[in-house]
Amino acid sequence: EKPVGPFMQTLAGNLGARIMCAEVIEQYGASDEFGFTPETVVGTGPYKLKSWSREEEIVLEGFDDYFGEKAKTRNVVFQIITDATARGVAVETGEIDICFRLSPSDAGRLKDAEGLEVLILPGHGLHAMMFNLSKPMIQDAKVRQAVLLATDVPAMVEALLADLGETPCVAPCSPLYFGFFDMGTHPYDAERSKALLAEAGYPDGIDLSMMVSPTYNKAVEMAEILAAQMAEANIRVSIEVLESAAFSAAMASKNPADKPWDMWLTGMGNLVLDFTELRNAFRSTAEGTTEPNGSFYSNPEIDELLDAAAYTTNDEARLAAYKRATEILWNEDPGALWLNYRKNVFAIRDTVENFRCNAGSESNLYEVLVRAQ
């Protein structure tokens, strides 16, 4: 019905637009299992899905009737290893050939290990500590600005993520995005933070709850450092750690009752590589609801700007809208405490040839050859 600003990027993105099999949709489209069982996953690639054990492993095997060049490695097994340390040990001992998302400590430890190569590649994602705008206290922009000033994000990133080559966020999106504008990092100013809290009616400081999941690299340690920093500005933080399934369920919910925390750490990123992704995170509706965003943020100017950029193909107009949206989300009416730009970090055995990865952490595994050890 309307022009789509990032239309070309959407077509080019591997996850943005895919042609699906009509027969499979007709047969399974109404099922809750659609896309989650071998019978309902039908593509056109050089592999076919052999088996899928949820939370355990996915097994692919070469598709003999593929029209193009056949897969160089016949069988591919994705093992689900949620613990970063265990992933590092698995690739170090040869249990697996390719490891994705090494921990910072393992990246430093394994970079000189015999028989291994550590790859640190550009990524499209970032970490952010989202504000819960369903909370009356958090709805005050001065409170959120005080949180930003009470945290030294560059120091936190340097302390925890230096071995990954990750850097502090300087905008609410990746530098790879169309619509990225470098705003610089927020200064650390505990005294100014206290003053803003006093102006907001909290001269004795505030108590905040923060939720994190070890799903993300160093998430718990990040929360602990940020909490220690905020304490200097009389922002007292309690931390709750959720395991992966509970975290995913909370993030999927649009019900404030399922999100009792004032802040939570999550990942952001979209393979379309366009600022328009932030519509999902921060746009509200004309009726005042915050669908589809899950942090309940609502700012009419942000809605207008993101809609204007989404529905025009004029790049100059889109960039102007994104620049203004960045100024609001970063400084004036903060939507989050943005933390670090994520890298794609792999360790691969020296028996692996032709491994490559794009910014979205996707690899054409059919090009990969794994030689016998």
Short mmCIF file of N, CA, C and O in Angstrom, two decimals, residues 6 11 36 44-45 58 68 130 132 182 186 195 213 215 220-221 229 257 265 271 283 302 319 337 339 368:
data_model
loop_
_atom_site.label_atom_id
_atom_site.label_comp_id
_atom_site.label_asym_id
_atom_site.label_seq_id
_atom_site.Cartn_x
_atom_site.Cartn_y
_atom_site.Cartn_z
N PRO A 6 13.49 0.57 2.99
CA PRO A 6 14.61 -0.37 2.85
C PRO A 6 14.26 -1.59 1.99
O PRO A 6 14.70 -2.71 2.26
N LEU A 11 15.32 -7.26 0.25
CA LEU A 11 15.46 -8.33 -0.74
C LEU A 11 16.86 -8.94 -0.69
O LEU A 11 17.02 -10.15 -0.87
N PHE A 36 9.40 -25.65 12.54
CA PHE A 36 10.12 -26.18 13.69
C PHE A 36 10.27 -27.69 13.66
O PHE A 36 10.74 -28.28 14.63
N THR A 44 15.51 -24.67 -0.61
CA THR A 44 16.00 -24.97 -1.96
C THR A 44 17.51 -25.06 -1.98
O THR A 44 18.14 -24.81 -2.99
N GLY A 45 18.11 -25.38 -0.84
CA GLY A 45 19.55 -25.34 -0.74
C GLY A 45 20.23 -26.68 -0.97
O GLY A 45 19.59 -27.68 -1.28
N ILE A 58 20.84 -29.95 15.53
CA ILE A 58 20.20 -29.97 14.21
C ILE A 58 21.15 -30.70 13.27
O ILE A 58 22.35 -30.41 13.24
N GLY A 68 22.52 -26.90 -8.04
CA GLY A 68 23.84 -26.29 -8.18
C GLY A 68 24.95 -27.21 -7.72
O GLY A 68 24.81 -28.43 -7.66
N MET A 130 17.73 -2.18 28.04
CA MET A 130 16.48 -1.50 27.68
C MET A 130 15.79 -0.96 28.93
O MET A 130 15.79 -1.58 29.99
N ASN A 132 12.31 -0.02 30.88
CA ASN A 132 10.92 -0.49 30.91
C ASN A 132 10.01 0.72 31.13
O ASN A 132 9.82 1.18 32.25
N ASP A 182 27.22 8.90 14.32
CA ASP A 182 28.07 8.76 15.50
C ASP A 182 27.77 9.90 16.48
O ASP A 182 28.04 11.07 16.20
N HIS A 186 28.37 8.55 26.00
CA HIS A 186 27.89 9.44 27.06
C HIS A 186 29.00 9.66 28.09
O HIS A 186 29.69 8.73 28.48
N ALA A 195 22.06 15.22 40.45
CA ALA A 195 21.28 16.45 40.29
C ALA A 195 20.02 16.21 39.47
O ALA A 195 18.94 16.72 39.80
N SER A 213 20.47 -12.25 31.26
CA SER A 213 20.54 -13.69 31.02
C SER A 213 21.94 -14.03 30.54
O SER A 213 22.51 -13.32 29.70
N THR A 215 22.67 -15.91 28.46
CA THR A 215 22.58 -16.14 27.01
C THR A 215 23.58 -15.24 26.29
O THR A 215 24.17 -15.63 25.27
N VAL A 220 26.11 -11.07 32.85
CA VAL A 220 26.04 -10.92 34.31
C VAL A 220 27.13 -9.98 34.79
O VAL A 220 26.89 -9.09 35.63
N GLU A 221 28.34 -10.15 34.25
CA GLU A 221 29.45 -9.28 34.64
C GLU A 221 29.18 -7.83 34.23
O GLU A 221 29.53 -6.89 34.94
N GLN A 229 28.92 1.04 39.24
CA GLN A 229 29.09 2.42 38.80
C GLN A 229 27.90 3.28 39.24
O GLN A 229 28.08 4.40 39.75
N ALA A 257 3.11 -7.14 32.91
CA ALA A 257 3.16 -8.00 34.09
C ALA A 257 4.23 -9.06 33.96
O ALA A 257 4.73 -9.58 34.97
N LEU A 265 18.87 -6.47 29.90
CA LEU A 265 19.89 -6.52 28.84
C LEU A 265 19.42 -7.43 27.73
O LEU A 265 18.97 -8.56 27.97
N LEU A 271 19.41 -8.03 9.89
CA LEU A 271 20.22 -8.24 8.70
C LEU A 271 19.86 -7.31 7.55
O LEU A 271 20.58 -7.26 6.55
N ARG A 283 8.55 2.12 18.22
CA ARG A 283 7.36 2.77 17.68
C ARG A 283 6.13 2.42 18.51
O ARG A 283 5.96 1.29 18.97
N ILE A 302 9.07 10.33 17.59
CA ILE A 302 9.77 9.14 17.11
C ILE A 302 8.88 8.36 16.16
O ILE A 302 9.32 7.91 15.08
N LEU A 319 17.61 9.76 5.70
CA LEU A 319 18.75 10.06 6.57
C LEU A 319 18.45 11.21 7.53
O LEU A 319 18.84 11.18 8.70
N LEU A 337 20.07 2.14 27.47
CA LEU A 337 21.50 2.36 27.71
C LEU A 337 22.23 1.43 26.75
O LEU A 337 22.32 0.23 26.99
N LEU A 339 25.21 -0.39 24.92
CA LEU A 339 26.45 -0.84 25.54
C LEU A 339 27.58 -1.06 24.55
O LEU A 339 28.47 -0.25 24.44
N VAL A 368 32.20 -25.15 2.65
CA VAL A 368 33.21 -25.53 3.62
C VAL A 368 33.60 -27.00 3.42
O VAL A 368 32.74 -27.87 3.29
#
